[in-house]
Short mmCIF file of C-alpha atoms in Angstrom, two decimals:
data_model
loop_
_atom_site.label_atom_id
_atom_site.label_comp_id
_atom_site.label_asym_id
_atom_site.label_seq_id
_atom_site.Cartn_x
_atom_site.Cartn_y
_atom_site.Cartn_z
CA UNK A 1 157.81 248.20 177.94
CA UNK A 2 158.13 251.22 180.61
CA UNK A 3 161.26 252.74 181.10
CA UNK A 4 163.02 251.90 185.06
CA UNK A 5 162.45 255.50 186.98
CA UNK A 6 166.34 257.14 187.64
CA UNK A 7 167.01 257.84 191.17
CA UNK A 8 168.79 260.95 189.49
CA UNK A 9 166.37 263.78 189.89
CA UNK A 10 164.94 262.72 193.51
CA UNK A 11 168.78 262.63 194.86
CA UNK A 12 169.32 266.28 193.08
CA UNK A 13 166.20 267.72 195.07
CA UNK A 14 167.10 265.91 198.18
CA UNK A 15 170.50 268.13 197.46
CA UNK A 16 169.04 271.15 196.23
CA UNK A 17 166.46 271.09 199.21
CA UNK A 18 169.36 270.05 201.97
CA UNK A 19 171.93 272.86 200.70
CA UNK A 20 169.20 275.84 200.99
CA UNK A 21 168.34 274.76 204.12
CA UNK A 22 171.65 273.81 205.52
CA UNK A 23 172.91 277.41 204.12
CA UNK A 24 169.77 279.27 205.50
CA UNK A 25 170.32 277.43 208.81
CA UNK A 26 174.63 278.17 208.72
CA UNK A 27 173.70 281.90 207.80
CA UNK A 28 171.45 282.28 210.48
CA UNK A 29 173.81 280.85 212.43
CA UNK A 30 176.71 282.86 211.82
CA UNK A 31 174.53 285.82 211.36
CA UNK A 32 174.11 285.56 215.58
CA UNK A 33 177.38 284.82 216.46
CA UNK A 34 180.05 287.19 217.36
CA UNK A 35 182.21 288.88 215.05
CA UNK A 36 184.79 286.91 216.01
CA UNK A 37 183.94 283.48 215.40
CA UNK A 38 181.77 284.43 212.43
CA UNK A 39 184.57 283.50 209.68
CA UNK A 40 185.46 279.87 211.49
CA UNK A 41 182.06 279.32 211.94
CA UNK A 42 180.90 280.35 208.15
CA UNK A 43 183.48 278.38 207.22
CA UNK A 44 182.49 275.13 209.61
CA UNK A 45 179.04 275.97 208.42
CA UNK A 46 179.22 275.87 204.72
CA UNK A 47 181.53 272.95 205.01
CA UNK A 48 178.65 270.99 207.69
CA UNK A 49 176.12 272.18 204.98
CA UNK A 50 177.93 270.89 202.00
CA UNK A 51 178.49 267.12 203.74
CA UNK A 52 174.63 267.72 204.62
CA UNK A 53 173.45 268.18 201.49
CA UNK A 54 175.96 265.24 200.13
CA UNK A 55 174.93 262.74 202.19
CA UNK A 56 171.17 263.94 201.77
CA UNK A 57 171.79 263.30 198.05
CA UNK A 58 173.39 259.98 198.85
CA UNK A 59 170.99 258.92 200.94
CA UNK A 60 168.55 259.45 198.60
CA UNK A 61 170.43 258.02 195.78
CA UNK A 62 170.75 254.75 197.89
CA UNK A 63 167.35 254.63 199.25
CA UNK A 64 165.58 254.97 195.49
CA UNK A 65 168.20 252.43 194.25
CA UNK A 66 167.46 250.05 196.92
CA UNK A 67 163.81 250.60 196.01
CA UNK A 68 164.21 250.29 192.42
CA UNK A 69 166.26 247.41 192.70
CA UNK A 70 163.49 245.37 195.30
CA UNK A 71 161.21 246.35 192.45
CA UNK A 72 162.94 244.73 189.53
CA UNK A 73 164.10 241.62 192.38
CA UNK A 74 160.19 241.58 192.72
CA UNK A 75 159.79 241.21 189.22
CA UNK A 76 162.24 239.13 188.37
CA UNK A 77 161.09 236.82 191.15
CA UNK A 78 157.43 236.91 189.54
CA UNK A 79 158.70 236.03 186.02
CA UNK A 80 160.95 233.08 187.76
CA UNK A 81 157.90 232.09 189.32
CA UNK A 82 155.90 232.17 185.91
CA UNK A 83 158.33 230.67 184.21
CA UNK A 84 158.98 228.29 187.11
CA UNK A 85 154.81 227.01 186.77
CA UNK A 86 154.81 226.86 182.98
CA UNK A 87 157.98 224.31 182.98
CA UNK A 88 155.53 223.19 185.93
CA UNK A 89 152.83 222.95 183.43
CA UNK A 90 154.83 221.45 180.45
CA UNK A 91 156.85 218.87 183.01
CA UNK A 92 153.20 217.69 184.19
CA UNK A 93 152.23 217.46 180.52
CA UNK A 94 155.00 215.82 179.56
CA UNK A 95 154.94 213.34 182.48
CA UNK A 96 150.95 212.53 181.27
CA UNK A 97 151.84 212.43 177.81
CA UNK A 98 154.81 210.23 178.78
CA UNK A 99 152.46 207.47 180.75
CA UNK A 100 149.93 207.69 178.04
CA UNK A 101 152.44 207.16 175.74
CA UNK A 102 153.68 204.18 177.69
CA UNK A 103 150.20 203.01 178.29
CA UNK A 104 149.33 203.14 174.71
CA UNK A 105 152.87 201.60 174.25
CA UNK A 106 151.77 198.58 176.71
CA UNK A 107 148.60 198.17 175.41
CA UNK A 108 150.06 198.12 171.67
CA UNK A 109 152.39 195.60 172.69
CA UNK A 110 150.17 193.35 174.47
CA UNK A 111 148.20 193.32 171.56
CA UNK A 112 150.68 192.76 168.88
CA UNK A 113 151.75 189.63 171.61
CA UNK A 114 148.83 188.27 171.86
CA UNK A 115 147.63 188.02 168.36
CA UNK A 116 151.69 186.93 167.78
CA UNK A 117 150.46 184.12 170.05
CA UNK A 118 147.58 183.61 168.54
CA UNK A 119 148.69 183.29 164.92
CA UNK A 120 151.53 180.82 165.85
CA UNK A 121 149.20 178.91 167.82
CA UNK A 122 146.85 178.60 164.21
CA UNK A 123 150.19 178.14 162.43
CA UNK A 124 150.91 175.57 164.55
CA UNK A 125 147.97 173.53 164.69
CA UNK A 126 147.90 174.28 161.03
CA UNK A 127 151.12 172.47 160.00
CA UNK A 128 150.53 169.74 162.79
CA UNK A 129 147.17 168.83 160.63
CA UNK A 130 148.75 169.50 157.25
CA UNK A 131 151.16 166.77 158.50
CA UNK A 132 149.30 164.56 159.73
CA UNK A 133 146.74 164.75 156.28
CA UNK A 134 150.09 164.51 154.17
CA UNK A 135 151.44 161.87 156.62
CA UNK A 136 148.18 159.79 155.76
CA UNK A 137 147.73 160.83 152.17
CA UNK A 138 151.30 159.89 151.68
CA UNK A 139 150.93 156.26 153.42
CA UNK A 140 147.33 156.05 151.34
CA UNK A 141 149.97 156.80 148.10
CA UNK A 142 152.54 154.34 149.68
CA UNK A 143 150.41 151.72 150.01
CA UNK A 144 148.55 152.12 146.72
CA UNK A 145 151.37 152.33 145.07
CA UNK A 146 152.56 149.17 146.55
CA UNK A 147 149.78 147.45 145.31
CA UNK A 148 149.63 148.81 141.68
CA UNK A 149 153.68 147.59 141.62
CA UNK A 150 152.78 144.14 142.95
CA UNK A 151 149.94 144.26 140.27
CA UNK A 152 152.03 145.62 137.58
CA UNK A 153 154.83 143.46 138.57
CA UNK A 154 153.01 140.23 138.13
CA UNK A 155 151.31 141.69 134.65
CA UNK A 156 155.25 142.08 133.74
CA UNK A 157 155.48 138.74 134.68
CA UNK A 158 152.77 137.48 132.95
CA UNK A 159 153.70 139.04 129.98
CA UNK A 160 157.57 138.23 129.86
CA UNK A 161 156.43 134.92 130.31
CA UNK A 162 153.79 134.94 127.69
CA UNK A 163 156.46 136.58 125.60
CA UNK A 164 159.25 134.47 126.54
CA UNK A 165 156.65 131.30 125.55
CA UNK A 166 155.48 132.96 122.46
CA UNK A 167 158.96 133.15 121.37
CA UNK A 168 160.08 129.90 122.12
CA UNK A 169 157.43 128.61 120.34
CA UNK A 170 158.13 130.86 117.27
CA UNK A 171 161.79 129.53 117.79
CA UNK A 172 160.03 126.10 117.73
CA UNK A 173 158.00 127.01 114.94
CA UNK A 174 161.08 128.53 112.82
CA UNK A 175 162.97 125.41 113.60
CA UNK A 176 160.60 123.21 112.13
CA UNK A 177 159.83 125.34 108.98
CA UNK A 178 163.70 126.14 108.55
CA UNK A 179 163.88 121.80 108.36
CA UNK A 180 160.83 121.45 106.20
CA UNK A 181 162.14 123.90 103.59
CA UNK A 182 165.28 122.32 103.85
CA UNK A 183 163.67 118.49 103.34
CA UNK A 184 161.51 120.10 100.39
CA UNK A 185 164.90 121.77 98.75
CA UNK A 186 166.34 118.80 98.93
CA UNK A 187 163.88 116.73 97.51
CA UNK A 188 162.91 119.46 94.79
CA UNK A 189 166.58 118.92 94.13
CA UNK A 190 166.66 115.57 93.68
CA UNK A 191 163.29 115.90 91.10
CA UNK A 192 164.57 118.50 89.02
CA UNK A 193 167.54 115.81 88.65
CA UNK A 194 165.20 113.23 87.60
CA UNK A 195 162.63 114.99 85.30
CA UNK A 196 163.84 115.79 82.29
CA UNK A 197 160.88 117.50 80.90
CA UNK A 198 161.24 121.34 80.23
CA UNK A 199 157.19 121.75 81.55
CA UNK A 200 157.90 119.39 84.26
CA UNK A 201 161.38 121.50 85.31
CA UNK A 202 160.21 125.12 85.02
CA UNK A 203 157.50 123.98 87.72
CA UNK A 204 159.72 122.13 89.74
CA UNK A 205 162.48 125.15 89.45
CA UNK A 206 159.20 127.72 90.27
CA UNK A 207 158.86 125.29 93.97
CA UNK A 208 162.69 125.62 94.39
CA UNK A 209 162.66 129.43 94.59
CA UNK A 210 159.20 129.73 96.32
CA UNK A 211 160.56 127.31 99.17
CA UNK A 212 163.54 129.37 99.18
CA UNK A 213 161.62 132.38 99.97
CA UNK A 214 160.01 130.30 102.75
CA UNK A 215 162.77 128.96 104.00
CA UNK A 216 164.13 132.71 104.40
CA UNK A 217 160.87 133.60 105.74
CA UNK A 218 161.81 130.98 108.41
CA UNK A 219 165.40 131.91 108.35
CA UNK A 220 163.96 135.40 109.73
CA UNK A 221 161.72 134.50 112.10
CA UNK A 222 164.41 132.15 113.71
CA UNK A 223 167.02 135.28 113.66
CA UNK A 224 163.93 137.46 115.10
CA UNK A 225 163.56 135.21 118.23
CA UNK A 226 167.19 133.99 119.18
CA UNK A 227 167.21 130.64 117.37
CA UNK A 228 169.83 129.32 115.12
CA UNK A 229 169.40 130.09 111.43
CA UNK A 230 170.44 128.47 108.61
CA UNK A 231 173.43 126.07 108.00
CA UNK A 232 176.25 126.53 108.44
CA UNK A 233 178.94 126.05 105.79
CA UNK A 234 182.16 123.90 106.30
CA UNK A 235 184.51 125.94 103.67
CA UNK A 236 184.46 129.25 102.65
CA UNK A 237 182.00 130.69 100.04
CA UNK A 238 182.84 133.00 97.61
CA UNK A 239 181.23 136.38 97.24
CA UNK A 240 179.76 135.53 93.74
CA UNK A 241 177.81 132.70 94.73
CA UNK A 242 176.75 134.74 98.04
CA UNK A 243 175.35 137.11 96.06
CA UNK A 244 173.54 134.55 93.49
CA UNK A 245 172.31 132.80 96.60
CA UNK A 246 170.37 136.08 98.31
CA UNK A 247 169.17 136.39 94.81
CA UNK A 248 167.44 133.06 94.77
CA UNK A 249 165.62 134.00 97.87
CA UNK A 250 163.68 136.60 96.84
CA UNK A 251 160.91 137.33 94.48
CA UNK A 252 162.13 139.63 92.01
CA UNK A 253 165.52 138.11 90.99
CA UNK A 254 165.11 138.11 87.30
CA UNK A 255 165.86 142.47 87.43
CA UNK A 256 168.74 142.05 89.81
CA UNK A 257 172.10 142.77 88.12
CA UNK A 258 174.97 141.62 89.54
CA UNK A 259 178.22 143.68 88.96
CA UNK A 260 181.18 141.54 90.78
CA UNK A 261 184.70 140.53 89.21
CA UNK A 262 185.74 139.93 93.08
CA UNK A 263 187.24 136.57 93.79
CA UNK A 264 186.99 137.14 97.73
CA UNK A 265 185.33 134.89 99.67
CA UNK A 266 183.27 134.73 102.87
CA UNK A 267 183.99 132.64 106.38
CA UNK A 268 181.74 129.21 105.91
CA UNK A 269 180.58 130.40 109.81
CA UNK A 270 179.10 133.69 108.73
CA UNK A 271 178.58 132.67 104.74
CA UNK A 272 174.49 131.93 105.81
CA UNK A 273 174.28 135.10 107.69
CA UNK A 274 175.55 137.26 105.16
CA UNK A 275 173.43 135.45 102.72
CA UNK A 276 170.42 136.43 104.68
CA UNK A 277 171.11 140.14 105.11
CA UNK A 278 171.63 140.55 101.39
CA UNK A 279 168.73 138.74 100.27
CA UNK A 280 166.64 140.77 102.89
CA UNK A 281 168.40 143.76 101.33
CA UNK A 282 167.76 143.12 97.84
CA UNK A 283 164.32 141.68 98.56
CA UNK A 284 163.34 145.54 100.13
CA UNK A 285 165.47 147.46 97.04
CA UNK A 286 162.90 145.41 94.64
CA UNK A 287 159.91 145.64 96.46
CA UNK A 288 160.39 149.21 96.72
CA UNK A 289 160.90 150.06 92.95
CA UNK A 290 158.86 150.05 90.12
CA UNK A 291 158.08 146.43 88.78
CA UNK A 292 160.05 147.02 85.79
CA UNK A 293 163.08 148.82 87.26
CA UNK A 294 166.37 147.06 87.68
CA UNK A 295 168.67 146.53 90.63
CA UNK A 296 172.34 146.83 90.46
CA UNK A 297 174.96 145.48 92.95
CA UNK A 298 178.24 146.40 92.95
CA UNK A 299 181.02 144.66 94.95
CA UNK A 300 184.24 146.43 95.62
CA UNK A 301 187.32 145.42 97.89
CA UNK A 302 189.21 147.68 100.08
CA UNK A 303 191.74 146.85 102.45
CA UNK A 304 189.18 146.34 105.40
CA UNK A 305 187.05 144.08 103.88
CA UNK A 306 184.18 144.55 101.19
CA UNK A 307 181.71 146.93 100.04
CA UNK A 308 178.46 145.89 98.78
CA UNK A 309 176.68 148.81 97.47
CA UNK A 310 172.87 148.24 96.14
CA UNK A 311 171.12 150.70 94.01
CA UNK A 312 167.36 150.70 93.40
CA UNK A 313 165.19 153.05 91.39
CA UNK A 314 162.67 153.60 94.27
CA UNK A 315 161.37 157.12 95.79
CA UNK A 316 164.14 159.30 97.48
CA UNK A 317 164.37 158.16 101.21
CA UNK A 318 162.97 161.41 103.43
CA UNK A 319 164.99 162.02 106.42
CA UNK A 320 162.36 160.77 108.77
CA UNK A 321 162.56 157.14 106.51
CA UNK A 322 166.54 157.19 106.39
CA UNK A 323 166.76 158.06 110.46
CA UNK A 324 163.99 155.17 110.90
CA UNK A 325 165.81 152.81 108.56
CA UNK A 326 169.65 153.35 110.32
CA UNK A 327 167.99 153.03 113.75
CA UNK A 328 166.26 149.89 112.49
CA UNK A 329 169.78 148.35 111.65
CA UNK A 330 171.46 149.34 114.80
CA UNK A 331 169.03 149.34 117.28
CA UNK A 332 170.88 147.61 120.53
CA UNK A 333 167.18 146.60 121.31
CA UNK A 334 164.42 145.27 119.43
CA UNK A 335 160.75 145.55 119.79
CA UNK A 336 159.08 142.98 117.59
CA UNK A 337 155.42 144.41 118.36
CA UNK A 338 156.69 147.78 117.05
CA UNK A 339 157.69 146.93 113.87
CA UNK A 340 155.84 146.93 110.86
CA UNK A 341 155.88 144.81 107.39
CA UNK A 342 158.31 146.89 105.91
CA UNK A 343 160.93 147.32 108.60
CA UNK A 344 160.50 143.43 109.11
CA UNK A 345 163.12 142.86 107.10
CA UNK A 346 165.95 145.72 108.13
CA UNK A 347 164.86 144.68 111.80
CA UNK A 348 166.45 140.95 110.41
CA UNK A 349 169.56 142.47 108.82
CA UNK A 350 170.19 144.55 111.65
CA UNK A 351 170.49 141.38 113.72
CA UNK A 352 172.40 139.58 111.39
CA UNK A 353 174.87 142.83 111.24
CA UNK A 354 175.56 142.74 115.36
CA UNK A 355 175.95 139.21 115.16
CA UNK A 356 178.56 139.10 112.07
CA UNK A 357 180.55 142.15 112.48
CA UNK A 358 178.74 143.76 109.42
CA UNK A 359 178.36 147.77 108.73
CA UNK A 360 175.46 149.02 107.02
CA UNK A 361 174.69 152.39 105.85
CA UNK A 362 172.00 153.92 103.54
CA UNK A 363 172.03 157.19 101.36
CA UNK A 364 169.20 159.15 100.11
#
């Protein structure tokens, strides 16, 4: 950057030059002028020269200022100008960079609205045919399932009544064999009274205990289906001869060992249920120990009631068996088609127990 000229050195010329003249002029002056005047008018000279050459000096002072200062005005003005076009320039830029800015901005936006548009007019039609395929899918379900209820409804019907005959006539059935077993007790009865013969006896006393195992047979299908089983007893029986009357209904009798000393006695009502769930009892004890292995009852009285407690020698009960063998007793429901030969039986007792009052248990 060049330094600003001074107006210092042109003003000291102007000076220099004004005084030497001024003072060449005064002493030429004075120089031709009488002797008389010449003092005032050396001293009006030098004084004429000196305000001369100061306002020669000024003069020039003021004039290069003024020049010097248009100069830098002149230069200032161009940089104001230059500076004036480039905010020119970067307000024009900004102002197209603005609108393309916007533009884009518009454009974007109509875009992103159209395809907005777009995609919930899809979505729309979309869940409008979703619903109406769901809509006839479900009324396809509705009605199909309509008609696989009626169906299944009138199978249910079927069957309950098929069931509900089946059983009446295995009621039927029990009834009748409960009253033939009965008829042929009675009349084996009234033989082994008249025969005398030992041979003779020992057959008719082998029919006595095989009709008594039909009669329970009978006894325990009429208990299965609803019907009434057995007689019922005007007076009360006591436990001994309860006992030796579930014996006489099953198979293996002769290894049952009775140990009872109780004189307690059973309600005639209930005598013929209780009957039934023992002999069912001991009948599964023996079946399920070896042929040669005993079975011992043992009757105990406690203030509640009594306690019957039967002991076989058969395999230890797994906990699967023992949970399948409690439910079998206490099942609120019963499913005859579900149960097998072996749970026949506990199925009856557990029956019998409902119906009586009766608590039974088992123990590995």
């Amino acid at each position: 950057m060049t330094a600003s000229p001074s107006p210092f050195r042109p003003s000291a010329i102007a000076l220099t030059v004004t005084a030497v003249a001024a003072g060449a002029l005064s002493a030429a002056a004075v120089s031709a002028a009488p002797a008389s005047v010449q003092t005032p008018l050396g001293w009006f000279s030098a004084c004429g020269s000196f305000l001369l050459a100061v306002s020669a000096c000024a003069i020039t002072w003021w004039s290069r200022s003024a020049r010097l200062l248009r100069a830098r005005l002149s230069a200032l003005a161009g940089d104001v100008a230059a500076r004036d076009a480039y905010i020119a320039r970067l307000t024009a830029d900004m102002a197209r960079d603005t609108a393309a800015h916007t533009a884009e901005r518009a454009r974007l936006l109509s875009a992103h609205t159209a395809e907005v548009d777009h995609l919930t007019t899809a979505r729309a039609a979309e869940v409008d045919r979703l619903t109406a395929a769901h809509a006839a899918e479900l009324d396809r379900m509705t009605a199909a399932q309509l008609v696989t209820r009626e169906r299944l409804g009138a199978e249910l019907r079927r069957a309950q009544s098929g069931r509900a005959a089946a059983m009446a006539a295995a009621a039927n059935a029990a009834g009748r064999m409960q009253a033939l077993a009965t008829g042929m007790l009675a009349d084996l009865r009234e033989m082994e009274h008249k025969h005398a013969d030992e041979e003779v006896l020992g057959d008719l006393l082998h029919l006595d205990h095989r009709t008594a195992q039909a009669g329970r047979l009978a006894d325990s299908i009429a208990v299965l289906t609803g019907a009434r089983s057995g007689r019922r007893w005007a007076k009360p029986i006591v436990m001994e001869s309860i006992l030796r009357g579930a014996m006489g209904r099953i198979g293996g009798y002769q290894r049952v060992r009775l140990h009872s000393t109780s004189d307690a006695a059973v309600a005639g009502h209930a005598a013929e249920g209780v009957m039934h769930a023992l002999a069912e009892l001991l009948d599964n004890a023996a079946n399920f120990s070896p042929p040669t292995a005993e079975v011992h009852v043992y009757v105990e009285e406690v203030p509640a009631g009594i306690i019957i407690t039967v002991e076989d020698s058969g395999l230890v009960m797994s906990d699967v068996q023992l949970r399948r063998a409690e439910q079998a007793v206490t099942a609120e429901t019963l499913d005859l088609a579900g149960l097998s030969g072996t749970r026949l039986g506990l199925a009856v007792v557990g029956r019998l127990a409902r119906k009586y009052g009766l608590t039974v248990s088992f123990r590995p």
